Amino acid sequence: MELSERQEKIIQIVKNQGPITGEKIAEQLSLTRATLRPDLSILTMAGFLDARPRVGYFYAGKSANQLLSEHLRKLLVRDYKSLPVVVGEETSVYDAICMLFLEDVGTLFVIKEVGILVGVLSRKDLLQSAMGKQDLHSIPVGVVMTRMPNVITCELDDTLFETARKLMDYQVDSLPVIRPIEGSSQVEVVGRMSKTTITKAFVELAKEETV
Ligand code: ADP
């Protein structure tokens, strides 16, 4: 909301001297109480000022923390997600490890057909299978991955805040961003949200001048 110069002045007066009556504010601005009335109503309705009968106006503006928190809760996964790195269910553990290095990610999503999510494969899943004596070329990732429906996911319209919370609560590094497929219990992978994605968003926010 764009405030007029006079409204800014009123806020300053109330901030410094509140509680203060409308009469006293008008006096300080060399205006009549009637001239000031619309401004006071707007500022009260917009939540900048609070009015108490017989006491006057208080400053009720939001603190910097409140504003930051409101801003953070509006950021959406769709604007921050990164590209998913996927492998097919029949891919060998050996090839999946190569993919992890080539794509420089910590988690791979396992799909079937055209992007249907079937599982998630983390660094430790791959390390664990590499510790056995089996030939890594002959173990398919489907055997070592965490399988649907046990995969924690997020959607395009979820907030970054909810996603960060899931990453913490479930203690995982990455969530597939999914889109439900109409009339099916299966879901399509459309992106990736990781602890790195959240960290990047955090750094970008700190660079913004207007929060
Ligand atoms: P790392 O294994 O490298 O520590 P994670 O903490 O992300 O990475 O993974 C720990 C375990 O959780 C692995 O077995 C992995 O398959 C599983 N996992 C990873 N991401 C998810 C997810 N989004 N939903 C469910 N399980 C997951």
mmCIF file of C-alpha atoms in Angstrom, residues 17-199:
data_model
loop_
_atom_site.group_PDB
_atom_site.id
_atom_site.type_symbol
_atom_site.label_atom_id
_atom_site.label_comp_id
_atom_site.label_asym_id
_atom_site.label_seq_id
_atom_site.Cartn_x
_atom_site.Cartn_y
_atom_site.Cartn_z
ATOM 1 C CA GLN A 17 4.119 10.270 20.815
ATOM 2 C CA GLY A 18 1.353 7.657 20.924
ATOM 3 C CA PRO A 19 -1.101 7.266 22.499
ATOM 4 C CA ILE A 20 -2.154 10.569 21.038
ATOM 5 C CA THR A 21 -5.586 12.016 20.201
ATOM 6 C CA GLY A 22 -6.684 12.900 16.685
ATOM 7 C CA GLU A 23 -7.022 16.480 17.883
ATOM 8 C CA LYS A 24 -3.344 16.657 18.899
ATOM 9 C CA ILE A 25 -2.171 15.089 15.634
ATOM 10 C CA ALA A 26 -4.209 17.635 13.686
ATOM 11 C CA GLU A 27 -2.701 20.455 15.743
ATOM 12 C CA GLN A 28 0.843 19.352 14.987
ATOM 13 C CA LEU A 29 0.113 19.224 11.267
ATOM 14 C CA SER A 30 -1.736 22.558 11.370
ATOM 15 C CA LEU A 31 -4.860 20.901 10.000
ATOM 16 C CA THR A 32 -8.386 20.504 11.279
ATOM 17 C CA ARG A 33 -9.541 17.239 12.844
ATOM 18 C CA ALA A 34 -12.103 16.897 10.009
ATOM 19 C CA THR A 35 -9.428 17.136 7.307
ATOM 20 C CA LEU A 36 -7.438 14.448 9.020
ATOM 21 C CA ARG A 37 -10.329 12.024 9.559
ATOM 22 C CA PRO A 38 -10.097 10.127 6.211
ATOM 23 C CA ASP A 39 -6.332 9.605 6.673
ATOM 24 C CA LEU A 40 -6.801 8.307 10.193
ATOM 25 C CA SER A 41 -9.517 5.899 9.034
ATOM 26 C CA ILE A 42 -7.326 4.561 6.219
ATOM 27 C CA LEU A 43 -4.335 4.075 8.517
ATOM 28 C CA THR A 44 -6.486 2.340 11.107
ATOM 29 C CA MET A 45 -8.154 0.052 8.582
ATOM 30 C CA ALA A 46 -4.805 -0.831 6.998
ATOM 31 C CA GLY A 47 -3.502 -1.887 10.399
ATOM 32 C CA PHE A 48 -0.857 0.818 10.862
ATOM 33 C CA LEU A 49 -2.713 2.503 13.708
ATOM 34 C CA ASP A 50 -4.938 1.275 16.467
ATOM 35 C CA ALA A 51 -7.587 3.582 17.941
ATOM 36 C CA ARG A 52 -8.900 3.361 21.503
ATOM 37 C CA PRO A 53 -11.844 5.508 22.619
ATOM 38 C CA ARG A 54 -10.848 8.339 24.965
ATOM 39 C CA VAL A 55 -7.172 7.386 24.764
ATOM 40 C CA GLY A 56 -6.191 8.028 21.186
ATOM 41 C CA TYR A 57 -4.089 6.430 18.494
ATOM 42 C CA PHE A 58 -1.354 3.810 19.001
ATOM 43 C CA TYR A 59 1.192 2.620 16.516
ATOM 44 C CA ALA A 60 0.198 -0.909 15.531
ATOM 45 C CA GLY A 61 2.443 -1.326 12.485
ATOM 46 C CA LYS A 62 4.048 -4.655 11.821
ATOM 47 C CA SER A 63 7.528 -5.347 13.091
ATOM 48 C CA ALA A 64 10.340 -6.113 10.662
ATOM 49 C CA ASN A 65 10.213 -9.750 11.818
ATOM 50 C CA GLN A 66 6.493 -10.029 11.099
ATOM 51 C CA LEU A 67 6.991 -8.553 7.627
ATOM 52 C CA LEU A 68 9.870 -10.933 6.903
ATOM 53 C CA SER A 69 7.896 -13.923 8.133
ATOM 54 C CA GLU A 70 4.867 -12.960 5.998
ATOM 55 C CA HIS A 71 7.122 -12.522 2.980
ATOM 56 C CA LEU A 72 8.813 -15.902 3.525
ATOM 57 C CA ARG A 73 5.518 -17.722 3.780
ATOM 58 C CA LYS A 74 4.492 -16.439 0.345
ATOM 59 C CA LEU A 75 7.423 -17.964 -1.571
ATOM 60 C CA LEU A 76 6.347 -20.938 -3.673
ATOM 61 C CA VAL A 77 8.078 -24.124 -4.744
ATOM 62 C CA ARG A 78 7.171 -23.431 -8.406
ATOM 63 C CA ASP A 79 9.465 -20.364 -8.404
ATOM 64 C CA TYR A 80 12.480 -22.010 -6.777
ATOM 65 C CA LYS A 81 12.477 -25.692 -7.794
ATOM 66 C CA SER A 82 15.430 -27.095 -9.713
ATOM 67 C CA LEU A 83 15.501 -29.762 -12.408
ATOM 68 C CA PRO A 84 15.006 -33.339 -11.256
ATOM 69 C CA VAL A 85 17.750 -35.816 -12.044
ATOM 70 C CA VAL A 86 16.088 -39.142 -12.826
ATOM 71 C CA VAL A 87 16.968 -42.743 -13.604
ATOM 72 C CA GLY A 88 14.829 -45.698 -14.662
ATOM 73 C CA GLU A 89 13.992 -48.502 -12.236
ATOM 74 C CA GLU A 90 16.149 -50.989 -14.163
ATOM 75 C CA THR A 91 19.262 -48.762 -14.093
ATOM 76 C CA SER A 92 22.181 -50.482 -12.344
ATOM 77 C CA VAL A 93 23.589 -49.171 -9.094
ATOM 78 C CA TYR A 94 26.902 -48.651 -10.938
ATOM 79 C CA ASP A 95 25.285 -46.396 -13.559
ATOM 80 C CA ALA A 96 23.339 -44.539 -10.861
ATOM 81 C CA ILE A 97 26.599 -43.769 -9.028
ATOM 82 C CA CYS A 98 28.082 -42.448 -12.297
ATOM 83 C CA MET A 99 24.965 -40.291 -12.764
ATOM 84 C CA LEU A 100 25.334 -38.884 -9.245
ATOM 85 C CA PHE A 101 28.855 -37.683 -10.086
ATOM 86 C CA LEU A 102 28.027 -36.490 -13.601
ATOM 87 C CA GLU A 103 25.010 -34.457 -12.526
ATOM 88 C CA ASP A 104 26.586 -33.317 -9.260
ATOM 89 C CA VAL A 105 23.545 -34.092 -7.106
ATOM 90 C CA GLY A 106 23.071 -36.036 -3.887
ATOM 91 C CA THR A 107 19.718 -37.663 -4.673
ATOM 92 C CA LEU A 108 18.298 -39.308 -7.777
ATOM 93 C CA PHE A 109 14.619 -39.853 -8.435
ATOM 94 C CA VAL A 110 13.609 -43.179 -9.885
ATOM 95 C CA ILE A 111 10.915 -43.157 -12.547
ATOM 96 C CA LYS A 112 9.047 -45.501 -14.827
ATOM 97 C CA GLU A 113 7.514 -44.709 -18.208
ATOM 98 C CA VAL A 114 7.208 -40.984 -18.793
ATOM 99 C CA GLY A 115 8.185 -39.427 -15.505
ATOM 100 C CA ILE A 116 6.052 -41.472 -13.088
ATOM 101 C CA LEU A 117 7.736 -41.410 -9.675
ATOM 102 C CA VAL A 118 8.538 -44.825 -8.224
ATOM 103 C CA GLY A 119 11.290 -44.074 -5.715
ATOM 104 C CA VAL A 120 14.163 -42.029 -4.362
ATOM 105 C CA LEU A 121 17.827 -42.949 -4.239
ATOM 106 C CA SER A 122 20.242 -41.224 -1.887
ATOM 107 C CA ARG A 123 24.023 -41.273 -1.518
ATOM 108 C CA LYS A 124 23.805 -43.623 1.437
ATOM 109 C CA ASP A 125 21.490 -46.052 -0.383
ATOM 110 C CA LEU A 126 24.173 -46.335 -3.070
ATOM 111 C CA LEU A 127 27.049 -46.534 -0.590
ATOM 112 C CA GLN A 128 25.266 -49.284 1.284
ATOM 113 C CA SER A 129 24.875 -51.404 -1.837
ATOM 114 C CA ALA A 130 28.518 -50.731 -2.739
ATOM 115 C CA MET A 131 29.613 -52.219 0.604
ATOM 116 C CA GLY A 132 28.326 -55.676 -0.310
ATOM 117 C CA LYS A 133 30.160 -58.178 -2.474
ATOM 118 C CA GLN A 134 27.643 -58.089 -5.311
ATOM 119 C CA ASP A 135 28.517 -56.794 -8.769
ATOM 120 C CA LEU A 136 27.176 -53.219 -8.913
ATOM 121 C CA HIS A 137 26.445 -53.643 -12.609
ATOM 122 C CA SER A 138 23.916 -56.341 -11.824
ATOM 123 C CA ILE A 139 21.903 -54.700 -9.008
ATOM 124 C CA PRO A 140 19.027 -52.577 -10.291
ATOM 125 C CA VAL A 141 18.314 -49.373 -8.318
ATOM 126 C CA GLY A 142 14.746 -50.599 -7.746
ATOM 127 C CA VAL A 143 16.159 -52.957 -5.101
ATOM 128 C CA VAL A 144 17.910 -50.307 -3.002
ATOM 129 C CA MET A 145 15.745 -47.213 -3.377
ATOM 130 C CA THR A 146 13.066 -45.914 -0.986
ATOM 131 C CA ARG A 147 9.875 -46.819 -2.768
ATOM 132 C CA MET A 148 6.520 -45.098 -3.242
ATOM 133 C CA PRO A 149 4.274 -44.570 -1.288
ATOM 134 C CA ASN A 150 7.004 -43.970 1.325
ATOM 135 C CA VAL A 151 8.498 -41.043 -0.560
ATOM 136 C CA ILE A 152 7.962 -37.592 0.927
ATOM 137 C CA THR A 153 7.041 -35.148 -1.823
ATOM 138 C CA CYS A 154 5.985 -31.555 -2.363
ATOM 139 C CA GLU A 155 3.864 -29.803 -4.986
ATOM 140 C CA LEU A 156 4.288 -26.691 -7.136
ATOM 141 C CA ASP A 157 1.942 -24.556 -5.048
ATOM 142 C CA ASP A 158 3.419 -25.559 -1.686
ATOM 143 C CA THR A 159 5.386 -22.876 0.089
ATOM 144 C CA LEU A 160 9.145 -22.940 0.482
ATOM 145 C CA PHE A 161 8.531 -22.785 4.212
ATOM 146 C CA GLU A 162 6.438 -26.004 4.261
ATOM 147 C CA THR A 163 9.054 -27.713 2.113
ATOM 148 C CA ALA A 164 11.935 -26.665 4.368
ATOM 149 C CA ARG A 165 9.939 -27.993 7.290
ATOM 150 C CA LYS A 166 9.435 -31.380 5.613
ATOM 151 C CA LEU A 167 13.168 -31.617 4.852
ATOM 152 C CA MET A 168 13.869 -31.030 8.534
ATOM 153 C CA ASP A 169 11.072 -33.177 9.970
ATOM 154 C CA TYR A 170 11.808 -36.217 7.804
ATOM 155 C CA GLN A 171 15.578 -35.659 7.886
ATOM 156 C CA VAL A 172 16.069 -36.077 4.160
ATOM 157 C CA ASP A 173 18.148 -34.004 1.744
ATOM 158 C CA SER A 174 15.726 -33.714 -1.116
ATOM 159 C CA LEU A 175 12.035 -33.888 -2.091
ATOM 160 C CA PRO A 176 10.649 -34.626 -5.535
ATOM 161 C CA VAL A 177 8.253 -31.933 -6.722
ATOM 162 C CA ILE A 178 5.290 -33.849 -8.074
ATOM 163 C CA ARG A 179 2.101 -33.280 -10.024
ATOM 164 C CA PRO A 180 -0.812 -35.644 -9.421
ATOM 165 C CA ILE A 181 -2.109 -37.407 -12.510
ATOM 166 C CA GLU A 182 -5.868 -37.052 -12.854
ATOM 167 C CA GLY A 183 -7.797 -40.235 -12.253
ATOM 168 C CA SER A 184 -4.682 -42.093 -11.078
ATOM 169 C CA SER A 185 -2.920 -42.666 -7.777
ATOM 170 C CA GLN A 186 0.388 -42.211 -9.589
ATOM 171 C CA VAL A 187 2.293 -38.935 -9.691
ATOM 172 C CA GLU A 188 4.623 -37.267 -12.164
ATOM 173 C CA VAL A 189 7.990 -35.759 -11.144
ATOM 174 C CA VAL A 190 8.316 -32.143 -12.263
ATOM 175 C CA GLY A 191 11.169 -30.823 -10.137
ATOM 176 C CA ARG A 192 13.452 -31.132 -7.172
ATOM 177 C CA MET A 193 13.652 -29.263 -3.897
ATOM 178 C CA SER A 194 16.766 -29.868 -1.837
ATOM 179 C CA LYS A 195 18.486 -28.327 1.157
ATOM 180 C CA THR A 196 20.697 -26.546 -1.401
ATOM 181 C CA THR A 197 17.646 -25.086 -3.160
ATOM 182 C CA ILE A 198 16.418 -23.680 0.134
ATOM 183 C CA THR A 199 19.858 -22.287 0.956
#
